[in-house]
Amino acid sequence: MSTLGDILTINLTTRQITRLPIGEDVARQYMGGRGLNVWQMQQQANLDVDPFGPDNELLLSNGLLTGTVAPSSSRVQLAARSPQTGFLGTSNVGGHFGAALRRVGVQMVRVIGQSPAPVYLWIDGEKTEILDASSVWGLDVPAAVDAVKARHPDHPDLHFFGIGVGGENKVRFAAVIADDGHAAGRTGLGAVMGAKNLKAFVVPATPGSRSNNAELSDLAKDYAREIRASERYDIYSTYSNGVYLRETNDLGLLGTRNFQQVQFEKTDQ
């Protein structure tokens, strides 16, 4: 494992798994998250890729601060060719999965190829396995999480990032769900996982953090103090994005009834 984290590449067709450190020059130029994913997609020689085909790389990358004490930093960026557009599809998700992935030293996961049967990826420290998912295929995410936990009784606390029945059936707006309901819901990347017969990424919980040092802790505390002292902290912490509900509705930007309408008549209630 490098300090910056490793790139874990899994070929579902050949079942070959490789793990190499990310270069510092790449990390400095593209940083992580979406930038790192786009950099990796640019390395693909074939630009004519079927989103549901084996050549469509599925990329999952942490941000540089994921797994640290920095506020709001536990984010993961997912990317592939979108089945909705055929172009770059990207989605972002929160929760604890990204931090768990970073604690086992992984900065990026590349999934290439296509499995002939349902599988899930078990990423435990330096060891990664492609495991049979036939018993969890056809389950929604909560049921699949329970089934995977039952299969790994030595790891009752694990982190799951996977698809439900919609993704399995390549529904083009299928999301990928992390843990207890965080969703990478944009651009239909759950369908890409379904096309690969990939049910989930699973990481057992491990203690520790990448950069939980005194200097970073002090910086994080300063940042948190600035957030709390900001002019709109009280209203945002109370209402979140709901602050702009009426304004959004007045502008005709409030998607209503599955975006059949752009305003909702009961926003004042």
PDB file of C-alpha atoms in Angstrom:
ATOM      1  CA  MET A   1       0.000   0.000   0.000  1.00  0.00           C
ATOM      2  CA  SER A   2       1.271   3.467  -0.857  1.00  0.00           C
ATOM      3  CA  THR A   3       0.612   6.538   1.277  1.00  0.00           C
ATOM      4  CA  LEU A   4      -1.671   7.856  -1.458  1.00  0.00           C
ATOM      5  CA  GLY A   5      -3.498   4.545  -1.767  1.00  0.00           C
ATOM      6  CA  ASP A   6      -3.535   1.872  -4.423  1.00  0.00           C
ATOM      7  CA  ILE A   7      -5.397   1.256  -7.666  1.00  0.00           C
ATOM      8  CA  LEU A   8      -7.138  -2.098  -7.420  1.00  0.00           C
ATOM      9  CA  THR A   9      -7.981  -3.624 -10.821  1.00  0.00           C
ATOM     10  CA  ILE A  10     -10.378  -6.558 -11.086  1.00  0.00           C
ATOM     11  CA  ASN A  11     -11.005  -8.316 -14.392  1.00  0.00           C
ATOM     12  CA  LEU A  12     -14.300 -10.178 -14.060  1.00  0.00           C
ATOM     13  CA  THR A  13     -13.732 -12.071 -17.311  1.00  0.00           C
ATOM     14  CA  THR A  14     -10.294 -13.503 -16.519  1.00  0.00           C
ATOM     15  CA  ARG A  15     -10.702 -13.209 -12.711  1.00  0.00           C
ATOM     16  CA  GLN A  16      -7.289 -11.588 -12.548  1.00  0.00           C
ATOM     17  CA  ILE A  17      -6.736  -9.095  -9.718  1.00  0.00           C
ATOM     18  CA  THR A  18      -3.866  -6.609  -9.546  1.00  0.00           C
ATOM     19  CA  ARG A  19      -3.049  -3.894  -7.047  1.00  0.00           C
ATOM     20  CA  LEU A  20      -0.537  -1.143  -7.748  1.00  0.00           C
ATOM     21  CA  PRO A  21       0.294   2.132  -5.989  1.00  0.00           C
ATOM     22  CA  ILE A  22      -1.004   5.309  -7.549  1.00  0.00           C
ATOM     23  CA  GLY A  23       1.742   7.571  -8.851  1.00  0.00           C
ATOM     24  CA  GLU A  24       2.284  10.806  -6.959  1.00  0.00           C
ATOM     25  CA  ASP A  25       2.316  12.774 -10.226  1.00  0.00           C
ATOM     26  CA  VAL A  26      -1.140  11.436 -11.125  1.00  0.00           C
ATOM     27  CA  ALA A  27      -2.464  12.135  -7.637  1.00  0.00           C
ATOM     28  CA  ARG A  28      -1.165  15.708  -7.703  1.00  0.00           C
ATOM     29  CA  GLN A  29      -2.590  16.425 -11.148  1.00  0.00           C
ATOM     30  CA  TYR A  30      -5.992  14.731 -10.823  1.00  0.00           C
ATOM     31  CA  MET A  31      -6.291  14.569  -7.006  1.00  0.00           C
ATOM     32  CA  GLY A  32      -8.909  11.845  -6.697  1.00  0.00           C
ATOM     33  CA  GLY A  33     -12.626  11.326  -7.078  1.00  0.00           C
ATOM     34  CA  ARG A  34     -13.996  12.485 -10.414  1.00  0.00           C
ATOM     35  CA  GLY A  35     -10.649  13.756 -11.659  1.00  0.00           C
ATOM     36  CA  LEU A  36      -8.966  10.407 -11.138  1.00  0.00           C
ATOM     37  CA  ASN A  37     -11.865   8.565 -12.767  1.00  0.00           C
ATOM     38  CA  VAL A  38     -11.801  10.780 -15.853  1.00  0.00           C
ATOM     39  CA  TRP A  39      -8.027  10.348 -16.119  1.00  0.00           C
ATOM     40  CA  GLN A  40      -8.461   6.579 -16.086  1.00  0.00           C
ATOM     41  CA  MET A  41     -11.222   6.695 -18.701  1.00  0.00           C
ATOM     42  CA  GLN A  42      -8.911   8.686 -20.971  1.00  0.00           C
ATOM     43  CA  GLN A  43      -6.484   5.759 -20.947  1.00  0.00           C
ATOM     44  CA  GLN A  44      -9.002   3.580 -22.788  1.00  0.00           C
ATOM     45  CA  ALA A  45      -7.948   3.084 -26.382  1.00  0.00           C
ATOM     46  CA  ASN A  46     -11.404   2.082 -27.612  1.00  0.00           C
ATOM     47  CA  LEU A  47     -13.797   5.024 -27.644  1.00  0.00           C
ATOM     48  CA  ASP A  48     -16.681   3.007 -29.124  1.00  0.00           C
ATOM     49  CA  VAL A  49     -17.763   1.200 -25.968  1.00  0.00           C
ATOM     50  CA  ASP A  50     -21.140  -0.400 -25.292  1.00  0.00           C
ATOM     51  CA  PRO A  51     -22.241   0.731 -21.797  1.00  0.00           C
ATOM     52  CA  PHE A  52     -23.511  -2.808 -21.167  1.00  0.00           C
ATOM     53  CA  GLY A  53     -20.477  -4.499 -22.706  1.00  0.00           C
ATOM     54  CA  PRO A  54     -17.390  -5.965 -21.028  1.00  0.00           C
ATOM     55  CA  ASP A  55     -15.154  -3.132 -22.259  1.00  0.00           C
ATOM     56  CA  ASN A  56     -16.985  -0.505 -20.225  1.00  0.00           C
ATOM     57  CA  GLU A  57     -14.759   0.131 -17.212  1.00  0.00           C
ATOM     58  CA  LEU A  58     -16.527   0.762 -13.929  1.00  0.00           C
ATOM     59  CA  LEU A  59     -14.450   3.119 -11.800  1.00  0.00           C
ATOM     60  CA  LEU A  60     -14.775   3.916  -8.134  1.00  0.00           C
ATOM     61  CA  SER A  61     -12.497   6.507  -6.568  1.00  0.00           C
ATOM     62  CA  ASN A  62     -12.172   8.161  -3.190  1.00  0.00           C
ATOM     63  CA  GLY A  63     -11.481  11.834  -2.739  1.00  0.00           C
ATOM     64  CA  LEU A  64      -8.108  12.803  -1.286  1.00  0.00           C
ATOM     65  CA  LEU A  65      -9.621  13.512   2.133  1.00  0.00           C
ATOM     66  CA  THR A  66     -11.902  10.479   2.282  1.00  0.00           C
ATOM     67  CA  GLY A  67     -11.129   8.491   5.413  1.00  0.00           C
ATOM     68  CA  THR A  68      -9.755  11.451   7.344  1.00  0.00           C
ATOM     69  CA  VAL A  69     -11.301  13.617  10.058  1.00  0.00           C
ATOM     70  CA  ALA A  70     -12.019  16.434   7.588  1.00  0.00           C
ATOM     71  CA  PRO A  71     -15.712  17.463   7.742  1.00  0.00           C
ATOM     72  CA  SER A  72     -17.986  16.099   4.999  1.00  0.00           C
ATOM     73  CA  SER A  73     -15.097  14.255   3.354  1.00  0.00           C
ATOM     74  CA  SER A  74     -16.420  10.680   3.248  1.00  0.00           C
ATOM     75  CA  ARG A  75     -17.377  10.705  -0.426  1.00  0.00           C
ATOM     76  CA  VAL A  76     -16.870   8.239  -3.255  1.00  0.00           C
ATOM     77  CA  GLN A  77     -17.106   9.013  -6.961  1.00  0.00           C
ATOM     78  CA  LEU A  78     -18.389   6.357  -9.375  1.00  0.00           C
ATOM     79  CA  ALA A  79     -17.920   6.548 -13.153  1.00  0.00           C
ATOM     80  CA  ALA A  80     -18.460   4.566 -16.366  1.00  0.00           C
ATOM     81  CA  ARG A  81     -20.057   5.090 -19.744  1.00  0.00           C
ATOM     82  CA  SER A  82     -23.664   5.838 -18.934  1.00  0.00           C
ATOM     83  CA  PRO A  83     -26.378   3.562 -20.362  1.00  0.00           C
ATOM     84  CA  GLN A  84     -28.537   6.678 -20.567  1.00  0.00           C
ATOM     85  CA  THR A  85     -26.264   8.650 -22.893  1.00  0.00           C
ATOM     86  CA  GLY A  86     -23.340   6.501 -24.017  1.00  0.00           C
ATOM     87  CA  PHE A  87     -21.033   9.215 -22.706  1.00  0.00           C
ATOM     88  CA  LEU A  88     -19.302   9.799 -19.375  1.00  0.00           C
ATOM     89  CA  GLY A  89     -21.582   8.944 -16.487  1.00  0.00           C
ATOM     90  CA  THR A  90     -20.625   9.915 -12.968  1.00  0.00           C
ATOM     91  CA  SER A  91     -22.267   9.812  -9.570  1.00  0.00           C
ATOM     92  CA  ASN A  92     -21.265  10.644  -6.004  1.00  0.00           C
ATOM     93  CA  VAL A  93     -22.202   8.939  -2.749  1.00  0.00           C
ATOM     94  CA  GLY A  94     -21.623   9.454   0.962  1.00  0.00           C
ATOM     95  CA  GLY A  95     -21.771   7.177   3.972  1.00  0.00           C
ATOM     96  CA  HIS A  96     -19.015   5.060   5.503  1.00  0.00           C
ATOM     97  CA  PHE A  97     -18.096   2.895   2.514  1.00  0.00           C
ATOM     98  CA  GLY A  98     -15.422   5.239   1.148  1.00  0.00           C
ATOM     99  CA  ALA A  99     -13.676   5.558   4.498  1.00  0.00           C
ATOM    100  CA  ALA A 100     -13.735   1.770   4.918  1.00  0.00           C
ATOM    101  CA  LEU A 101     -12.200   1.345   1.465  1.00  0.00           C
ATOM    102  CA  ARG A 102      -9.488   3.864   2.243  1.00  0.00           C
ATOM    103  CA  ARG A 103      -8.638   2.138   5.516  1.00  0.00           C
ATOM    104  CA  VAL A 104      -7.659  -0.966   3.557  1.00  0.00           C
ATOM    105  CA  GLY A 105      -5.382   1.209   1.434  1.00  0.00           C
ATOM    106  CA  VAL A 106      -7.447   1.489  -1.752  1.00  0.00           C
ATOM    107  CA  GLN A 107      -7.828   4.821  -3.542  1.00  0.00           C
ATOM    108  CA  MET A 108      -9.455   3.521  -6.736  1.00  0.00           C
ATOM    109  CA  VAL A 109     -11.187   0.341  -7.867  1.00  0.00           C
ATOM    110  CA  ARG A 110     -11.283  -0.516 -11.582  1.00  0.00           C
ATOM    111  CA  VAL A 111     -13.693  -3.215 -12.676  1.00  0.00           C
ATOM    112  CA  ILE A 112     -13.257  -4.476 -16.230  1.00  0.00           C
ATOM    113  CA  GLY A 113     -14.698  -7.392 -18.128  1.00  0.00           C
ATOM    114  CA  GLN A 114     -17.927  -9.229 -17.424  1.00  0.00           C
ATOM    115  CA  SER A 115     -18.626 -12.150 -15.123  1.00  0.00           C
ATOM    116  CA  PRO A 116     -20.563 -15.102 -16.604  1.00  0.00           C
ATOM    117  CA  ALA A 117     -22.440 -15.495 -13.303  1.00  0.00           C
ATOM    118  CA  PRO A 118     -23.380 -13.199 -10.393  1.00  0.00           C
ATOM    119  CA  VAL A 119     -20.488 -12.237  -8.110  1.00  0.00           C
ATOM    120  CA  TYR A 120     -19.557  -9.736  -5.450  1.00  0.00           C
ATOM    121  CA  LEU A 121     -16.144  -8.345  -4.546  1.00  0.00           C
ATOM    122  CA  TRP A 122     -14.758  -8.943  -1.055  1.00  0.00           C
ATOM    123  CA  ILE A 123     -11.999  -6.408  -0.333  1.00  0.00           C
ATOM    124  CA  ASP A 124     -10.249  -7.214   2.954  1.00  0.00           C
ATOM    125  CA  GLY A 125      -6.886  -5.573   3.555  1.00  0.00           C
ATOM    126  CA  GLU A 126      -4.397  -6.733   0.951  1.00  0.00           C
ATOM    127  CA  LYS A 127      -6.685  -9.602  -0.071  1.00  0.00           C
ATOM    128  CA  THR A 128      -9.430  -9.229  -2.675  1.00  0.00           C
ATOM    129  CA  GLU A 129     -11.724 -12.076  -3.720  1.00  0.00           C
ATOM    130  CA  ILE A 130     -14.384 -12.548  -6.389  1.00  0.00           C
ATOM    131  CA  LEU A 131     -17.145 -14.458  -4.599  1.00  0.00           C
ATOM    132  CA  ASP A 132     -20.280 -16.198  -5.824  1.00  0.00           C
ATOM    133  CA  ALA A 133     -23.387 -14.006  -5.492  1.00  0.00           C
ATOM    134  CA  SER A 134     -26.005 -16.420  -6.803  1.00  0.00           C
ATOM    135  CA  SER A 135     -27.625 -16.629  -3.357  1.00  0.00           C
ATOM    136  CA  VAL A 136     -28.054 -12.841  -3.118  1.00  0.00           C
ATOM    137  CA  TRP A 137     -28.932 -12.159  -6.763  1.00  0.00           C
ATOM    138  CA  GLY A 138     -32.582 -11.184  -6.916  1.00  0.00           C
ATOM    139  CA  LEU A 139     -32.578  -9.567  -3.467  1.00  0.00           C
ATOM    140  CA  ASP A 140     -33.087  -5.899  -2.736  1.00  0.00           C
ATOM    141  CA  VAL A 141     -30.194  -4.125  -1.037  1.00  0.00           C
ATOM    142  CA  PRO A 142     -31.260  -4.491   2.642  1.00  0.00           C
ATOM    143  CA  ALA A 143     -31.902  -8.203   2.162  1.00  0.00           C
ATOM    144  CA  ALA A 144     -28.617  -8.620   0.286  1.00  0.00           C
ATOM    145  CA  VAL A 145     -26.701  -6.888   3.090  1.00  0.00           C
ATOM    146  CA  ASP A 146     -28.232  -9.267   5.639  1.00  0.00           C
ATOM    147  CA  ALA A 147     -27.407 -12.272   3.464  1.00  0.00           C
ATOM    148  CA  VAL A 148     -23.784 -11.206   2.984  1.00  0.00           C
ATOM    149  CA  LYS A 149     -23.385 -10.603   6.721  1.00  0.00           C
ATOM    150  CA  ALA A 150     -24.761 -14.076   7.400  1.00  0.00           C
ATOM    151  CA  ARG A 151     -22.197 -15.503   5.003  1.00  0.00           C
ATOM    152  CA  HIS A 152     -19.352 -13.727   6.829  1.00  0.00           C
ATOM    153  CA  PRO A 153     -20.164 -14.200  10.534  1.00  0.00           C
ATOM    154  CA  ASP A 154     -16.634 -13.187  11.534  1.00  0.00           C
ATOM    155  CA  HIS A 155     -17.322  -9.721  10.082  1.00  0.00           C
ATOM    156  CA  PRO A 156     -20.661  -8.535  11.507  1.00  0.00           C
ATOM    157  CA  ASP A 157     -19.705  -4.925  10.795  1.00  0.00           C
ATOM    158  CA  LEU A 158     -19.100  -4.585   7.071  1.00  0.00           C
ATOM    159  CA  HIS A 159     -19.736  -1.979   4.407  1.00  0.00           C
ATOM    160  CA  PHE A 160     -21.781  -2.749   1.300  1.00  0.00           C
ATOM    161  CA  PHE A 161     -21.970  -0.813  -1.960  1.00  0.00           C
ATOM    162  CA  GLY A 162     -24.224  -2.573  -4.407  1.00  0.00           C
ATOM    163  CA  ILE A 163     -27.364  -2.904  -6.478  1.00  0.00           C
ATOM    164  CA  GLY A 164     -30.878  -4.198  -6.109  1.00  0.00           C
ATOM    165  CA  VAL A 165     -33.176  -5.868  -8.588  1.00  0.00           C
ATOM    166  CA  GLY A 166     -33.379  -2.796 -10.834  1.00  0.00           C
ATOM    167  CA  GLY A 167     -29.638  -2.785 -11.400  1.00  0.00           C
ATOM    168  CA  GLU A 168     -29.581  -6.539 -11.960  1.00  0.00           C
ATOM    169  CA  ASN A 169     -32.133  -6.091 -14.742  1.00  0.00           C
ATOM    170  CA  LYS A 170     -30.201  -3.189 -16.276  1.00  0.00           C
ATOM    171  CA  VAL A 171     -32.837  -0.563 -15.612  1.00  0.00           C
ATOM    172  CA  ARG A 172     -31.152   2.507 -17.078  1.00  0.00           C
ATOM    173  CA  PHE A 173     -31.739   4.725 -14.061  1.00  0.00           C
ATOM    174  CA  ALA A 174     -30.712   2.141 -11.442  1.00  0.00           C
ATOM    175  CA  ALA A 175     -28.739   3.476  -8.481  1.00  0.00           C
ATOM    176  CA  VAL A 176     -25.900   1.946  -6.485  1.00  0.00           C
ATOM    177  CA  ILE A 177     -26.641   1.940  -2.752  1.00  0.00           C
ATOM    178  CA  ALA A 178     -24.060   2.319   0.009  1.00  0.00           C
ATOM    179  CA  ASP A 179     -24.705   0.832   3.445  1.00  0.00           C
ATOM    180  CA  ASP A 180     -27.971   2.062   4.951  1.00  0.00           C
ATOM    181  CA  GLY A 181     -29.411   4.027   2.055  1.00  0.00           C
ATOM    182  CA  HIS A 182     -26.845   6.439   0.616  1.00  0.00           C
ATOM    183  CA  ALA A 183     -27.364   6.407  -3.146  1.00  0.00           C
ATOM    184  CA  ALA A 184     -25.143   6.983  -6.160  1.00  0.00           C
ATOM    185  CA  GLY A 185     -28.280   7.720  -8.129  1.00  0.00           C
ATOM    186  CA  ARG A 186     -27.166   9.554 -11.252  1.00  0.00           C
ATOM    187  CA  THR A 187     -26.525   8.308 -14.791  1.00  0.00           C
ATOM    188  CA  GLY A 188     -27.683   4.704 -14.306  1.00  0.00           C
ATOM    189  CA  LEU A 189     -24.439   3.161 -13.102  1.00  0.00           C
ATOM    190  CA  GLY A 190     -26.327   0.497 -11.173  1.00  0.00           C
ATOM    191  CA  ALA A 191     -27.301  -0.901 -14.570  1.00  0.00           C
ATOM    192  CA  VAL A 192     -23.622  -1.079 -15.548  1.00  0.00           C
ATOM    193  CA  MET A 193     -22.969  -3.211 -12.472  1.00  0.00           C
ATOM    194  CA  GLY A 194     -25.909  -5.417 -13.416  1.00  0.00           C
ATOM    195  CA  ALA A 195     -24.541  -5.872 -16.930  1.00  0.00           C
ATOM    196  CA  LYS A 196     -21.270  -7.048 -15.390  1.00  0.00           C
ATOM    197  CA  ASN A 197     -23.148  -9.475 -13.103  1.00  0.00           C
ATOM    198  CA  LEU A 198     -21.583  -7.588 -10.198  1.00  0.00           C
ATOM    199  CA  LYS A 199     -23.855  -7.408  -7.170  1.00  0.00           C
ATOM    200  CA  ALA A 200     -21.675  -5.413  -4.793  1.00  0.00           C
ATOM    201  CA  PHE A 201     -18.380  -4.222  -3.394  1.00  0.00           C
ATOM    202  CA  VAL A 202     -18.042  -5.375   0.221  1.00  0.00           C
ATOM    203  CA  VAL A 203     -15.410  -4.145   2.682  1.00  0.00           C
ATOM    204  CA  PRO A 204     -15.229  -5.457   6.266  1.00  0.00           C
ATOM    205  CA  ALA A 205     -14.870  -2.708   8.840  1.00  0.00           C
ATOM    206  CA  THR A 206     -11.340  -2.123  10.103  1.00  0.00           C
ATOM    207  CA  PRO A 207     -10.082   0.352  12.726  1.00  0.00           C
ATOM    208  CA  GLY A 208      -7.838   3.266  11.993  1.00  0.00           C
ATOM    209  CA  SER A 209      -7.626   6.168   9.565  1.00  0.00           C
ATOM    210  CA  ARG A 210      -5.220   7.346   6.892  1.00  0.00           C
ATOM    211  CA  SER A 211      -4.241  10.750   8.252  1.00  0.00           C
ATOM    212  CA  ASN A 212      -5.720  11.072  11.704  1.00  0.00           C
ATOM    213  CA  ASN A 213      -2.824  13.171  13.008  1.00  0.00           C
ATOM    214  CA  ALA A 214      -2.750  16.179  15.299  1.00  0.00           C
ATOM    215  CA  GLU A 215      -2.095  18.724  12.545  1.00  0.00           C
ATOM    216  CA  LEU A 216      -4.996  17.506  10.424  1.00  0.00           C
ATOM    217  CA  SER A 217      -7.264  17.356  13.482  1.00  0.00           C
ATOM    218  CA  ASP A 218      -6.470  20.990  14.280  1.00  0.00           C
ATOM    219  CA  LEU A 219      -7.181  22.041  10.690  1.00  0.00           C
ATOM    220  CA  ALA A 220     -10.472  20.134  10.723  1.00  0.00           C
ATOM    221  CA  LYS A 221     -11.497  21.801  13.986  1.00  0.00           C
ATOM    222  CA  ASP A 222     -10.699  25.245  12.548  1.00  0.00           C
ATOM    223  CA  TYR A 223     -12.760  24.460   9.459  1.00  0.00           C
ATOM    224  CA  ALA A 224     -15.683  23.242  11.575  1.00  0.00           C
ATOM    225  CA  ARG A 225     -15.554  26.452  13.630  1.00  0.00           C
ATOM    226  CA  GLU A 226     -15.706  28.520  10.441  1.00  0.00           C
ATOM    227  CA  ILE A 227     -18.734  26.544   9.281  1.00  0.00           C
ATOM    228  CA  ARG A 228     -20.556  27.093  12.578  1.00  0.00           C
ATOM    229  CA  ALA A 229     -19.716  30.801  12.524  1.00  0.00           C
ATOM    230  CA  SER A 230     -20.997  31.341   8.980  1.00  0.00           C
ATOM    231  CA  GLU A 231     -23.980  33.608   8.446  1.00  0.00           C
ATOM    232  CA  ARG A 232     -26.403  30.945   7.262  1.00  0.00           C
ATOM    233  CA  TYR A 233     -25.286  28.052   9.466  1.00  0.00           C
ATOM    234  CA  ASP A 234     -28.374  28.044  11.690  1.00  0.00           C
ATOM    235  CA  ILE A 235     -30.902  28.007   8.871  1.00  0.00           C
ATOM    236  CA  TYR A 236     -29.002  25.434   6.777  1.00  0.00           C
ATOM    237  CA  SER A 237     -28.395  23.140   9.747  1.00  0.00           C
ATOM    238  CA  THR A 238     -32.118  23.282  10.542  1.00  0.00           C
ATOM    239  CA  TYR A 239     -33.713  23.085   7.083  1.00  0.00           C
ATOM    240  CA  SER A 240     -30.891  21.975   4.747  1.00  0.00           C
ATOM    241  CA  ASN A 241     -31.845  22.444   1.071  1.00  0.00           C
ATOM    242  CA  GLY A 242     -35.455  22.949   2.104  1.00  0.00           C
ATOM    243  CA  VAL A 243     -34.536  26.595   2.650  1.00  0.00           C
ATOM    244  CA  TYR A 244     -34.991  27.156  -1.082  1.00  0.00           C
ATOM    245  CA  LEU A 245     -38.173  25.136  -1.530  1.00  0.00           C
ATOM    246  CA  ARG A 246     -40.471  28.091  -2.208  1.00  0.00           C
ATOM    247  CA  GLU A 247     -37.969  29.950  -4.386  1.00  0.00           C
ATOM    248  CA  THR A 248     -37.328  26.822  -6.443  1.00  0.00           C
ATOM    249  CA  ASN A 249     -41.045  26.270  -6.860  1.00  0.00           C
ATOM    250  CA  ASP A 250     -41.663  29.901  -7.885  1.00  0.00           C
ATOM    251  CA  LEU A 251     -38.978  29.604 -10.562  1.00  0.00           C
ATOM    252  CA  GLY A 252     -40.598  26.470 -11.988  1.00  0.00           C
ATOM    253  CA  LEU A 253     -37.639  24.286 -11.063  1.00  0.00           C
ATOM    254  CA  LEU A 254     -39.248  21.952  -8.533  1.00  0.00           C
ATOM    255  CA  GLY A 255     -39.565  18.546 -10.179  1.00  0.00           C
ATOM    256  CA  THR A 256     -43.000  17.216  -9.237  1.00  0.00           C
ATOM    257  CA  ARG A 257     -44.703  13.863  -9.833  1.00  0.00           C
ATOM    258  CA  ASN A 258     -41.624  12.311 -11.399  1.00  0.00           C
ATOM    259  CA  PHE A 259     -40.915  15.546 -13.294  1.00  0.00           C
ATOM    260  CA  GLN A 260     -44.239  15.522 -15.093  1.00  0.00           C
ATOM    261  CA  GLN A 261     -44.637  19.010 -13.618  1.00  0.00           C
ATOM    262  CA  VAL A 262     -42.217  21.698 -12.504  1.00  0.00           C
ATOM    263  CA  GLN A 263     -44.219  23.202  -9.641  1.00  0.00           C
ATOM    264  CA  PHE A 264     -45.995  21.773  -6.591  1.00  0.00           C
ATOM    265  CA  GLU A 265     -49.208  23.395  -5.465  1.00  0.00           C
ATOM    266  CA  LYS A 266     -48.758  22.650  -1.746  1.00  0.00           C
ATOM    267  CA  THR A 267     -45.337  24.107  -0.980  1.00  0.00           C
ATOM    268  CA  ASP A 268     -46.859  26.594   1.475  1.00  0.00           C
ATOM    269  CA  GLN A 269     -48.417  23.876   3.608  1.00  0.00           C
TER     270      GLN A 269
END
